[in-house]
Short mmCIF file of C-alpha atoms and ligand atoms in Angstrom, two decimals:
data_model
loop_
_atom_site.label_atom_id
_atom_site.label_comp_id
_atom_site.label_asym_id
_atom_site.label_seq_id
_atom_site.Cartn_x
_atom_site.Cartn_y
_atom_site.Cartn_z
CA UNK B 25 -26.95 -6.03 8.22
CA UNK B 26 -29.71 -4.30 6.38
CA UNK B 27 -29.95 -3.79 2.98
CA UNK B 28 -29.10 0.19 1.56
CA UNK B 29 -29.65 2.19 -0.95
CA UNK B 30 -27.61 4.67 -1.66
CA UNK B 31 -29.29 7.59 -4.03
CA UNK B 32 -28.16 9.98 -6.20
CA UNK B 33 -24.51 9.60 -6.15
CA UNK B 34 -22.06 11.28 -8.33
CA UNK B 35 -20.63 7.80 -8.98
CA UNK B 36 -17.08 7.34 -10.44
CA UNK B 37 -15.02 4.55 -11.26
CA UNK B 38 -11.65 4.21 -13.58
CA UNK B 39 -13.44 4.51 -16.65
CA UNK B 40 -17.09 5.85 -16.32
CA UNK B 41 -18.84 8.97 -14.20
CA UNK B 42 -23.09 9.25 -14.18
CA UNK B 43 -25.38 10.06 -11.64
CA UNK B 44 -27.35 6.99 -10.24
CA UNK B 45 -28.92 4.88 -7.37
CA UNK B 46 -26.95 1.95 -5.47
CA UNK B 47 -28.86 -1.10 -4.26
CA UNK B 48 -26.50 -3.12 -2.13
CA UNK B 49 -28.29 -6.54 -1.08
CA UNK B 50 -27.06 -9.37 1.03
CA UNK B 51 -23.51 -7.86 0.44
CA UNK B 52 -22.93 -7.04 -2.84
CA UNK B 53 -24.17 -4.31 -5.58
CA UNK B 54 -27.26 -5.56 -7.08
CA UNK B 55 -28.86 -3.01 -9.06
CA UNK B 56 -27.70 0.40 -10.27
CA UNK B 57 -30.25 2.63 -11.92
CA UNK B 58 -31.85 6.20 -11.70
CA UNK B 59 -35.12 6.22 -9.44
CA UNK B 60 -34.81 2.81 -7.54
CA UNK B 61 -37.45 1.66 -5.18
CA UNK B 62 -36.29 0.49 -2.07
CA UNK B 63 -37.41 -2.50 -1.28
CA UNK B 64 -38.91 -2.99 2.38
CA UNK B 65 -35.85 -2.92 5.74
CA UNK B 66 -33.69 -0.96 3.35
CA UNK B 67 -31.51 1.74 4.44
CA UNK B 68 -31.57 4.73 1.95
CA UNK B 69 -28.91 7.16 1.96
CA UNK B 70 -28.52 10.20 -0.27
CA UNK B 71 -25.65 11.07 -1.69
CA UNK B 72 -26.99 13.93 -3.67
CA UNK B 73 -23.64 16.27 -4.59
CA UNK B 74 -20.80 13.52 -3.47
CA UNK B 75 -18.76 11.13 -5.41
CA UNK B 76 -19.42 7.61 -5.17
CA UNK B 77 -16.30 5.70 -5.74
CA UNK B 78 -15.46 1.47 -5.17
CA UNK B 79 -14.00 0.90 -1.73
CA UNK B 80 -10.22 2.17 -1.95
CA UNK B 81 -7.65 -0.98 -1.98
CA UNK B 82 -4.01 -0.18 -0.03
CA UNK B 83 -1.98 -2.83 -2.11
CA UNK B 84 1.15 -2.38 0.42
CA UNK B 85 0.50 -2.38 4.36
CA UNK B 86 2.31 -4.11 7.30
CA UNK B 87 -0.12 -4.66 10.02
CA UNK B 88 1.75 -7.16 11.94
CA UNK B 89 5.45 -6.42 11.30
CA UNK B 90 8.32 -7.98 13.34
CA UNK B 91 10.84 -5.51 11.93
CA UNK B 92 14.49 -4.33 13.19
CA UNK B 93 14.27 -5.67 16.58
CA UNK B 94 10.84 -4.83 17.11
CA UNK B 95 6.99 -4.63 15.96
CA UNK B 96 5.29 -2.33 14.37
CA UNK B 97 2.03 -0.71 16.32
CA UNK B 98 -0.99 -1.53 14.69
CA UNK B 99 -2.83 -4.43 14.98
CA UNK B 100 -5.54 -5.80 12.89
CA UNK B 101 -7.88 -3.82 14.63
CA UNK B 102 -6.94 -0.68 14.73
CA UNK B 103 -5.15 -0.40 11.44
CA UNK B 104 -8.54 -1.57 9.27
CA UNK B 105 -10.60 0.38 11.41
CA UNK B 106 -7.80 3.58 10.29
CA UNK B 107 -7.66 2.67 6.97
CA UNK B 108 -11.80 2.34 7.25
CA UNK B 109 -12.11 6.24 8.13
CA UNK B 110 -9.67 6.91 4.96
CA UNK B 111 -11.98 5.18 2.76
CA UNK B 112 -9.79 2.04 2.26
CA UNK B 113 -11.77 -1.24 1.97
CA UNK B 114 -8.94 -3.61 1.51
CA UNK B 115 -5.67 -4.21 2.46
CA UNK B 116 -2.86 -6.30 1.59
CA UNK B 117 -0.73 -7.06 4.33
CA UNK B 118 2.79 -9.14 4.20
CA UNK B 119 3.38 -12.22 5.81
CA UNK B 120 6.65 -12.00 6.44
CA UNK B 121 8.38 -15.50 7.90
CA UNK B 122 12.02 -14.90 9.80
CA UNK B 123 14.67 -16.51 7.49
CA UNK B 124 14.82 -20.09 9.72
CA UNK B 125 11.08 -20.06 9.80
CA UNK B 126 8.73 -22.06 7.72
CA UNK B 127 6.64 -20.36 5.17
CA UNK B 128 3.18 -22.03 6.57
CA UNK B 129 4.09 -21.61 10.66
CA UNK B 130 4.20 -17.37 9.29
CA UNK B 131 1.02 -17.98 7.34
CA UNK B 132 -0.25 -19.52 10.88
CA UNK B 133 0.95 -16.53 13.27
CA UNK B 134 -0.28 -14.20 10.45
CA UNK B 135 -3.62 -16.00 10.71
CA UNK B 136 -3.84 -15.06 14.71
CA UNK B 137 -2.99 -11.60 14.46
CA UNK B 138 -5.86 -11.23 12.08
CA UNK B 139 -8.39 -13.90 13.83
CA UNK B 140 -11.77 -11.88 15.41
CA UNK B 141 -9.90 -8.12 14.77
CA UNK B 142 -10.52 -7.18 10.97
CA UNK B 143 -13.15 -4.81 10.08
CA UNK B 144 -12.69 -4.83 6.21
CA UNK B 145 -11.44 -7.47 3.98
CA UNK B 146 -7.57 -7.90 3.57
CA UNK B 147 -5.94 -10.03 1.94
CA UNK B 148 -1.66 -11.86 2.07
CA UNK B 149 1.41 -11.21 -0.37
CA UNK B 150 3.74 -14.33 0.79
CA UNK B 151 7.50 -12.71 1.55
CA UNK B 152 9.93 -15.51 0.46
CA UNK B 153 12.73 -14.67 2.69
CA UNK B 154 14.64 -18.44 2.01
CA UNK B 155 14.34 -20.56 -0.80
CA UNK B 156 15.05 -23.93 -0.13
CA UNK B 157 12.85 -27.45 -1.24
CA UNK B 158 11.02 -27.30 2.17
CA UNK B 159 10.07 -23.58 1.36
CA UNK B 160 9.10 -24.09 -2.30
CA UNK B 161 6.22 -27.28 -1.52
CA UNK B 162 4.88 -24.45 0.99
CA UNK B 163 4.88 -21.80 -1.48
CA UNK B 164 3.11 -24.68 -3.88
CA UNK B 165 0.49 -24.93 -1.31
CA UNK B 166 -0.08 -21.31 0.19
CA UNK B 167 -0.76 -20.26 -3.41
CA UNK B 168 -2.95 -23.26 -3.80
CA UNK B 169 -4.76 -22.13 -0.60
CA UNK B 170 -5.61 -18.39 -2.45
CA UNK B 171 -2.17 -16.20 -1.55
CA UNK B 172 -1.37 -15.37 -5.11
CA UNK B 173 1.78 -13.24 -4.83
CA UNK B 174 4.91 -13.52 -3.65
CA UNK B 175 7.46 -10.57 -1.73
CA UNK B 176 11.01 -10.68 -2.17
CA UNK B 177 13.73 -8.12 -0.36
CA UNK B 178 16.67 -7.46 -2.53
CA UNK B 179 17.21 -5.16 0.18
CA UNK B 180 17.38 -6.06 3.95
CA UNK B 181 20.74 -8.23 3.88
CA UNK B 182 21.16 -10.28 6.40
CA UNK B 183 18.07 -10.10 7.75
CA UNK B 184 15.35 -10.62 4.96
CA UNK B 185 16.69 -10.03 1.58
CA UNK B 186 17.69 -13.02 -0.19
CA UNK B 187 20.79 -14.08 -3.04
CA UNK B 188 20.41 -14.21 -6.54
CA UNK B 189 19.81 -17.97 -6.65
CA UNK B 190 17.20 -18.05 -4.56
CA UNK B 191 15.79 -14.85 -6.09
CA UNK B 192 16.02 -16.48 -9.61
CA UNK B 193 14.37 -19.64 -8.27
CA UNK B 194 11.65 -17.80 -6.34
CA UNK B 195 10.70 -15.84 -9.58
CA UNK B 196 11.08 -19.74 -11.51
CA UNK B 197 7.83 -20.45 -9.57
CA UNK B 198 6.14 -17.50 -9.62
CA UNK B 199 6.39 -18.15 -13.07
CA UNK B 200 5.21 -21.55 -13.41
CA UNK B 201 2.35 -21.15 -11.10
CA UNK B 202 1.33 -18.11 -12.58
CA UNK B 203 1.42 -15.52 -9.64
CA UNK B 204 3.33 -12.34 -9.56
CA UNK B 205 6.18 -11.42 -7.75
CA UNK B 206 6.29 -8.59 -5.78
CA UNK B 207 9.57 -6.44 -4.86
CA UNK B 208 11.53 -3.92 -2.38
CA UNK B 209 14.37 -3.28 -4.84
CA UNK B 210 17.44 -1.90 -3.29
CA UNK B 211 20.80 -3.47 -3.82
CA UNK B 212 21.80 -4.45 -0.40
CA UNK B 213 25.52 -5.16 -0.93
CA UNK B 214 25.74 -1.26 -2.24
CA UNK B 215 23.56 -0.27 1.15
CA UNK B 216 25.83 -2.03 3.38
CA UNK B 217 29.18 -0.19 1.59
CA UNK B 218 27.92 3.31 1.92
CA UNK B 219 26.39 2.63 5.80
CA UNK B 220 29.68 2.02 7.13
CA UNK B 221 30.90 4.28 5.26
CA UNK B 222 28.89 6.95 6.92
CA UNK B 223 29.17 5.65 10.01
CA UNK B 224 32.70 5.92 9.64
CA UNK B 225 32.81 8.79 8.72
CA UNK B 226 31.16 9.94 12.49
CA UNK B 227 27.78 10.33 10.49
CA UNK B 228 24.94 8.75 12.64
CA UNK B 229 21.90 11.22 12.22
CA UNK B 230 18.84 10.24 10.60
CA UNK B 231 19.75 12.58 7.32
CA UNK B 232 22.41 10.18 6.54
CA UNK B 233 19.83 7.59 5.86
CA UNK B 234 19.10 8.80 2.67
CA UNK B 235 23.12 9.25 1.32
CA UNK B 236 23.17 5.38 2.23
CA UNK B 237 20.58 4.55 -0.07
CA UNK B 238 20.69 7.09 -3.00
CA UNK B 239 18.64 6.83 -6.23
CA UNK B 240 21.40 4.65 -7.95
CA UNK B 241 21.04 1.99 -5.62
CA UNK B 242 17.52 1.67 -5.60
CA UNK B 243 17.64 2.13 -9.91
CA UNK B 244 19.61 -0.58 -9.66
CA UNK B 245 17.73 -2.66 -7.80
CA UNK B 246 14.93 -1.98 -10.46
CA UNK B 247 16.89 -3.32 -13.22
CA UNK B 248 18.06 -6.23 -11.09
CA UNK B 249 14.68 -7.30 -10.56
CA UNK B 250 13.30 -6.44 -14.21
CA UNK B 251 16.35 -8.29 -15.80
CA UNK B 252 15.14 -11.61 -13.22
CA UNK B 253 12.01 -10.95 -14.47
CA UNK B 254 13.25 -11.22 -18.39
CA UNK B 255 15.50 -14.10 -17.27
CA UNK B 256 12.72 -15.81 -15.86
CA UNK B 257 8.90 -14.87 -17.88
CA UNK B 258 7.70 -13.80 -14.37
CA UNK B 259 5.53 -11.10 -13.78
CA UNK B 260 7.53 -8.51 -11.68
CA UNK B 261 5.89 -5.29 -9.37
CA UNK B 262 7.75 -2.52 -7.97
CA UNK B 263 6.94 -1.62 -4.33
CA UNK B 264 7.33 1.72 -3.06
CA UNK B 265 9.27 2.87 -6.19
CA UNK B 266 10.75 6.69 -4.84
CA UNK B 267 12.75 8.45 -7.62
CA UNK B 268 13.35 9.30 -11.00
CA UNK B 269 16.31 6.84 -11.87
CA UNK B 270 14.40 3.85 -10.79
CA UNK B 271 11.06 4.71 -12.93
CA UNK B 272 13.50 5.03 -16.30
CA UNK B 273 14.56 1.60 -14.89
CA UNK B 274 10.93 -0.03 -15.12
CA UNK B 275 9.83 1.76 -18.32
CA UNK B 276 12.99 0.80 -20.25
CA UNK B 277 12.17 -2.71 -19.21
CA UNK B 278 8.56 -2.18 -20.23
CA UNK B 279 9.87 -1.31 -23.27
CA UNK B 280 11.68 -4.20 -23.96
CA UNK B 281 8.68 -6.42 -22.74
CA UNK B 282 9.45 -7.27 -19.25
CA UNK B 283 5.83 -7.38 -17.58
CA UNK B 284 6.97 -4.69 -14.53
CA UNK B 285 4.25 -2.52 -12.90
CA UNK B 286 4.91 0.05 -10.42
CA UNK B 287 3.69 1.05 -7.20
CA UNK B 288 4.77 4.38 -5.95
CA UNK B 289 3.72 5.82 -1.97
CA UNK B 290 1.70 8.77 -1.03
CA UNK B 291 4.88 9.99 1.25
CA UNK B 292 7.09 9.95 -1.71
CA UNK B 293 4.47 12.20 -3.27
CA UNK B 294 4.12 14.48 -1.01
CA UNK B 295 7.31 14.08 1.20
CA UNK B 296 10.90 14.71 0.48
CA UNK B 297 14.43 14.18 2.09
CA UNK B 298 14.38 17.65 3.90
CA UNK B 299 12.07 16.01 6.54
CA UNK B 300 14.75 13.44 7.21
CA UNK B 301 16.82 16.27 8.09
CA UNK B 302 14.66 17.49 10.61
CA UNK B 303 16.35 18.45 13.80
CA UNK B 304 16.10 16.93 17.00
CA UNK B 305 16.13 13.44 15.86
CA UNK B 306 12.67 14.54 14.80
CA UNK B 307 13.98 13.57 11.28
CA UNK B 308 14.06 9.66 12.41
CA UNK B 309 9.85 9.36 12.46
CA UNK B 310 10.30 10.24 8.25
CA UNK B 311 13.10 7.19 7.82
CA UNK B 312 11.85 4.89 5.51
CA UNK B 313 13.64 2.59 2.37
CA UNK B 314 13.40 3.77 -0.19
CA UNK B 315 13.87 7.12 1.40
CA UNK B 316 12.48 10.00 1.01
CA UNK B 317 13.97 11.85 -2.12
CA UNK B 318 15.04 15.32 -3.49
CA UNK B 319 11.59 17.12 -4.26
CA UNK B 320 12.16 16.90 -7.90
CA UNK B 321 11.22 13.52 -8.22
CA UNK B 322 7.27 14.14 -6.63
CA UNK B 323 6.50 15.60 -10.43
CA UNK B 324 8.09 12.67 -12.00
CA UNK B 325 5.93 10.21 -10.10
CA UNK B 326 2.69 12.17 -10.27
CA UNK B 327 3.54 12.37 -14.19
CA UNK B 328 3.93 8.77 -14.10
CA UNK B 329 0.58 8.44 -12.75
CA UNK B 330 -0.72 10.44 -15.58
CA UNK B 331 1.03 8.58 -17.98
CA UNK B 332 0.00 5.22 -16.42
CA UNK B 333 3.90 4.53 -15.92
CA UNK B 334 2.82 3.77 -12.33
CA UNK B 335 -0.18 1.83 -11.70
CA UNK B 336 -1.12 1.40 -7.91
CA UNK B 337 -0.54 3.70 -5.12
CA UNK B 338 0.44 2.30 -1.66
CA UNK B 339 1.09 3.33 1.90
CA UNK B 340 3.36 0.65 2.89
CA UNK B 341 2.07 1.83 6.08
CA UNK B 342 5.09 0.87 8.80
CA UNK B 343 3.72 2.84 12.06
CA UNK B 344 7.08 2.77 14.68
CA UNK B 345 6.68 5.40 17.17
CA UNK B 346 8.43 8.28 18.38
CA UNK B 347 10.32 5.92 21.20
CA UNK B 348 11.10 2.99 19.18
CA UNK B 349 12.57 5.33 16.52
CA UNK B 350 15.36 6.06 19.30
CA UNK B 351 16.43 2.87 19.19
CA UNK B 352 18.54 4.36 16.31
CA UNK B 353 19.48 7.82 18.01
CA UNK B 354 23.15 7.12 17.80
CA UNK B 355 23.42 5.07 14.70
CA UNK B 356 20.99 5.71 12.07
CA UNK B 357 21.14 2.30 10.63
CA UNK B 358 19.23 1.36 13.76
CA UNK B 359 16.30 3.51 13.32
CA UNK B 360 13.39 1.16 12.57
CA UNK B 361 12.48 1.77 9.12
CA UNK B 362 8.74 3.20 8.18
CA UNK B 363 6.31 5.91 7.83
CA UNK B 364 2.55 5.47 8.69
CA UNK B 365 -0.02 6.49 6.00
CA UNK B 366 -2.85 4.25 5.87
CA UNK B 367 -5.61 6.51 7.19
CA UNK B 368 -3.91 9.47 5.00
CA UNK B 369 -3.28 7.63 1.37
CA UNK B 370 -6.82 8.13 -0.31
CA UNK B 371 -7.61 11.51 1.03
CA UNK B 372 -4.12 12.88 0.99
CA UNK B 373 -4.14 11.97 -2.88
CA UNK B 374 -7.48 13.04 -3.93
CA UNK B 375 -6.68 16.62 -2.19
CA UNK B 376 -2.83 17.03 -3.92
CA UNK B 377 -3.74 14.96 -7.35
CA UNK B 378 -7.22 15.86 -8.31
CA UNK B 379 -7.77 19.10 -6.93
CA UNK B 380 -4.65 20.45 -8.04
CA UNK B 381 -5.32 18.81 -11.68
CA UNK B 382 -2.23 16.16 -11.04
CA UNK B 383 -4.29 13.16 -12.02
CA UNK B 384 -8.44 13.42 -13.01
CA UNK B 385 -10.77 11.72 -11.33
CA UNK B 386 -10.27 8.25 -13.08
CA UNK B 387 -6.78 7.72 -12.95
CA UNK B 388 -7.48 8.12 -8.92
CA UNK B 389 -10.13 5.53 -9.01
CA UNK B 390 -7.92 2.93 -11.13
CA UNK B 391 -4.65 3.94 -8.82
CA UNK B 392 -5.98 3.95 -5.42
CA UNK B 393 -7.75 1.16 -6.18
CA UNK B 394 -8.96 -0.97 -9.51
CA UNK B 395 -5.16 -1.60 -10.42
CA UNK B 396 -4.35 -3.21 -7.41
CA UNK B 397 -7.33 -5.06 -8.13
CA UNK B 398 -6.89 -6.01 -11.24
CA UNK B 399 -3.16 -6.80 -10.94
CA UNK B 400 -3.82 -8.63 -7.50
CA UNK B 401 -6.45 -10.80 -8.95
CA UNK B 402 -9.42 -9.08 -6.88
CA UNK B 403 -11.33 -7.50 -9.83
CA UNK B 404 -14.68 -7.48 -10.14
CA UNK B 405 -15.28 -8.94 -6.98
CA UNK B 406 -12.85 -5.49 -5.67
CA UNK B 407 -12.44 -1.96 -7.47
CA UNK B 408 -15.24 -1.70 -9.55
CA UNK B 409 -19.01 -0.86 -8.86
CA UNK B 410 -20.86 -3.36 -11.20
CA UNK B 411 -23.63 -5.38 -11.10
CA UNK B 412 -22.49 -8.61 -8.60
CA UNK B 413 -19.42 -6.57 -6.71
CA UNK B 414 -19.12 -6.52 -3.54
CA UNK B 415 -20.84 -3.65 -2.10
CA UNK B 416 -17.52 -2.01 -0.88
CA UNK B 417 -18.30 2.08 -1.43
CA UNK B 418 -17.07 5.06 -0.54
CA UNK B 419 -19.28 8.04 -0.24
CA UNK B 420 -17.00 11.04 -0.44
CA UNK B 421 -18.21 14.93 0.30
CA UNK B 422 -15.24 16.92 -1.85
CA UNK B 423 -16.40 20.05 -0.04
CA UNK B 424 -15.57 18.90 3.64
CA UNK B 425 -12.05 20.95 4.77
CA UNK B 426 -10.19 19.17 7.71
CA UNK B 427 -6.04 19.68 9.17
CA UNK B 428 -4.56 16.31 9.56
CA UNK B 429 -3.58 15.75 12.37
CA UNK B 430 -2.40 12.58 14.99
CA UNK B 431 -4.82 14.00 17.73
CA UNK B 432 -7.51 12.81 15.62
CA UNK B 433 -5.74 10.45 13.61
CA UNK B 434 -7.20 6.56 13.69
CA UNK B 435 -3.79 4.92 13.45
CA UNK B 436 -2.08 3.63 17.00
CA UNK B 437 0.61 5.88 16.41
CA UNK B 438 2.28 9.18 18.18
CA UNK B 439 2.72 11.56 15.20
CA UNK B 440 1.05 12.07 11.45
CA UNK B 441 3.90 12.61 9.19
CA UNK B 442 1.18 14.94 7.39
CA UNK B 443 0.64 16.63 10.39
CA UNK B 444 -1.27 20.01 9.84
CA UNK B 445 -1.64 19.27 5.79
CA UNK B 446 -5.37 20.52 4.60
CA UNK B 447 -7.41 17.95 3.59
CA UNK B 448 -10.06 18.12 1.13
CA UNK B 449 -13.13 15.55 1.37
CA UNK B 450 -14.04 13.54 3.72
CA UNK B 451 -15.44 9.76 3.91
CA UNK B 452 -19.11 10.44 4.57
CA UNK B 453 -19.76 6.52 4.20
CA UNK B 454 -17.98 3.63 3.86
CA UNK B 455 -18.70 0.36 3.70
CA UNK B 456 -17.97 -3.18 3.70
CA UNK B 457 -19.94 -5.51 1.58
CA UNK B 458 -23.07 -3.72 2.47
CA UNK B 459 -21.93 -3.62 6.13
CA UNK B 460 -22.14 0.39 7.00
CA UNK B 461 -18.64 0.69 9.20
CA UNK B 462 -17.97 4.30 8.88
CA UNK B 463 -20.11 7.54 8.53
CA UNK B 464 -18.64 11.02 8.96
CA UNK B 465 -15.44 10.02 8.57
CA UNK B 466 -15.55 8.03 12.16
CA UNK B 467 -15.97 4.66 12.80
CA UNK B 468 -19.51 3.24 13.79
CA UNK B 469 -19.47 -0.28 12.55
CA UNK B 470 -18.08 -3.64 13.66
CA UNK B 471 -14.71 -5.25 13.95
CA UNK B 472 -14.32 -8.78 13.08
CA UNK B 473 -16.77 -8.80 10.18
CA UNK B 474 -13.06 -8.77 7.49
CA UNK B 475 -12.86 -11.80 5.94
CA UNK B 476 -9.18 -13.05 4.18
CA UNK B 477 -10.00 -12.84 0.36
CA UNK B 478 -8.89 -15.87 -1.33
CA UNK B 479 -6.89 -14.88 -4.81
CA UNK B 480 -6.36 -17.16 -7.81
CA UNK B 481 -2.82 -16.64 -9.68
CA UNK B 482 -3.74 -14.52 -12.90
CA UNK B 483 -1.72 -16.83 -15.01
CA UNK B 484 -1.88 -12.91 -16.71
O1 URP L 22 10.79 1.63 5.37
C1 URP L 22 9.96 0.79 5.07
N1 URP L 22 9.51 0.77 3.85
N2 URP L 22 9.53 -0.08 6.02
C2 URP L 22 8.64 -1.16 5.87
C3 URP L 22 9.31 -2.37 5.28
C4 URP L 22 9.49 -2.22 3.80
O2 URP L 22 10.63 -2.18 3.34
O3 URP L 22 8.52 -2.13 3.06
ZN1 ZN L 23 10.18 -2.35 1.33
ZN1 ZN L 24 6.67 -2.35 2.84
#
């Protein structure tokens, strides 16, 4: 790796814009300043009339995901290399154990999937899909060990969602070792009623997937989890939060001092329930939980973006493809449940939030990337570009105009569920603690060079 200097940049972070040079040495930023000399074996690159923004963090991926009978399609690989090209520097992924499996054997396959294949940084949420005395002395030690958040399913019954007890103990520890627990909040018993119901009812498309998990269930789910949270003194997050209902949910219990944030998905932006409805079983590739929504809820979430209701936007990128989404053609409870978006989520919301006014410039700094930071327990090291962080930048040309599209998509995956959306910008360089991995929006740099980041519970 050589050094680089980056000149000229329009550079903009969540709280300050000005025009400056980047010297990125030995891997992290180590001066910023107008008119910087470039010391000797330095690459410069000028980035006169582009932003300049801190590498983009996806808070919510699954990489590896052994999900409904089978795995999702990316691998370490090819999804950092995706998410590389869409200006995202950092991931967090889910290690996810099966409900008779030990926390640390997950942590262990986790560790192979990732071993050699990375090329950015990433980093673990620990799912706790059982809560038992062998599972809490792991927990003790795989936070010790730098995993410094925990997952729980209230949805997923029978297969990953836990009880109430063991939810109420989970979020006990969380609390008392000072790490945040993070939450797919859906009240299962409620999904369960209305699936049979359906399928009862001779209902087995994909559209139905969305009447078996309306807005109520997933509000509720909210205030389940905030009232746990209350119970309990933990610090609570919202994955993938979809609708309306289930924001008033989180900012009542702001209100009353629960400490909630909320992470809402660029599909649920952008997306809504009529593309579940598409015909031809063509509606199964846009099944996800939460679902996607009536389109009146997109303006409550961008608001809530605005309003800093919602913090950190995700992708909870879950690539199935076109076949394995037939293993639910008869029964849509069957359909494996996901949408992939991690190449998409950065450019996707700079294009529909900034350009269109949405959200300025700042707000889609701190969203895409210095809240999950912050709340994650990356920042400075992550989402910032200061003096001593890593050199993780995105060099972004606003005026580039592309189609997305999944013939030029990154992702291992048959279809874009933005297929033919305009684009506006493009990642003209990206890189990884110095390390140049993308330029022109394709990838030219190394695999294996991600390293797991090691994160110390907040204590908040
Ligand atoms: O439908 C989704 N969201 N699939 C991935 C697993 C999850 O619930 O996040
Ligand atoms: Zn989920
Ligand atoms: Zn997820």
């Amino acid at each position: 790796m050589s050094d680089l200097l980056i000149k000229n940049g329009d550079i903009v972070t969540a709280s300050a814009r000005y025009t400056a040079d980047i010297l990125c040495q030995d891997g992290s930023i180590s001066a910023i300043g107008e008119n910087l000399d470039a010391p000797p074996d330095t690459e410069i690159y000028d980035a006169e009339g582009k932003y300049v923004f801190p590498g983009f963090i996806d808070p919510h991926t699954h990489v590896y995901l052994p999900f409904m009978g089978t795995f999702a399609k990316d691998d370490y690989e090819t999804a950092t290399v995706s998410a590389l090209c869409g200006g995202t520097t950092t991931l967090i992924d889910f290690v996810i154990p099966g409900q008779d499996e030990a926390p640390l054997s997950a942590i262990d396959t986790w560790k192979d999937q990732a071993a050699g294949k990375a090329a950015s940084d990433f980093s673990w949420h620990m799912a706790v899909t059982r809560f038992d005395d062998e599972v809490e002395s792991q927990l003790r030690e795989i936070v010790a060990s730098g995993i410094a958040s925990f997952k729980v399913f209230l949805a997923y019954k029978g297969a990953l969602g836990i009880d109430d007890t063991e939810l109420f103990n989970t979020m006990k520890l969380a609390k008392e070792l000072g790490v945040i627990v993070t939450a797919h909040c859906e009240n299962p018993d409620m999904v369960s009623s209305l699936q049979e119901q359906l399928l009862a009812q001779g209902k087995t498309g994909p559209k139905w997937h969305e009447p078996s998990r309306p807005v109520e269930v997933e509000a509720e789910g909210t205030r389940h989890l905030c009232t746990m949270s209350e119970l309990t003194g933990a610090h609570c997050y919202v994955v993938h939060l979809s609708c309306q209902q289930a924001l008033q949910e989180a900012v009542e219990a702001k209100f009353r001092g629960v400490d909630v944030w909320v992470e809402s998905l660029i599909q649920h932006l952008l997306l809504d329930k009529s593309y579940a409805e598409r015909p031809d079983f063509e509606g199964a590739n846009f099944v996800m939980s939460p679902p996607l929504r009536e389109k009146h809820n997109q303006d409550v979430l961008w608001d809530g973006f605005k309003h800093g209701f919602v913090s950190t936007l995700g992708s909870d990128h879950a690539p199935f493809d076109t076949e394995q989404k037939k293993m639910g053609k008869d029964d849509f409870t069957l359909i494996p449940n996901g949408i992939p978006s991690l190449e998409d989520r950065v450019r996707m919301f700079y294009t529909h939030g900034v350009e269109t006014g949405r959200i300025n410039l700042h707000r889609f700094v701190y969203a895409a990337s210095t809240a999950a930071a912050k709340i994650f327990g990356l920042f400075p090291r992550k989402g910032t570009i200061q003096l001593g962080s890593d050199a993780d930048l995105v060099v972004y040309d606003p005026e580039h105009r592309d189609t997305i599209s999944a013939d030029t998509h990154h992702m291992n995956i048959d279809y874009n569920p933005f297929e033919n959306f305009d684009v506006h910008g493009r990642c003209d360089l990206v890189t990884v603690r110095g390390n140049i991995q993308v330029r022109e929006g394709e990838f030219v740099g190394e695999t294996g060079i991600g390293r797991l980041l090691k994160r110390e519970p907040t204590h908040f």
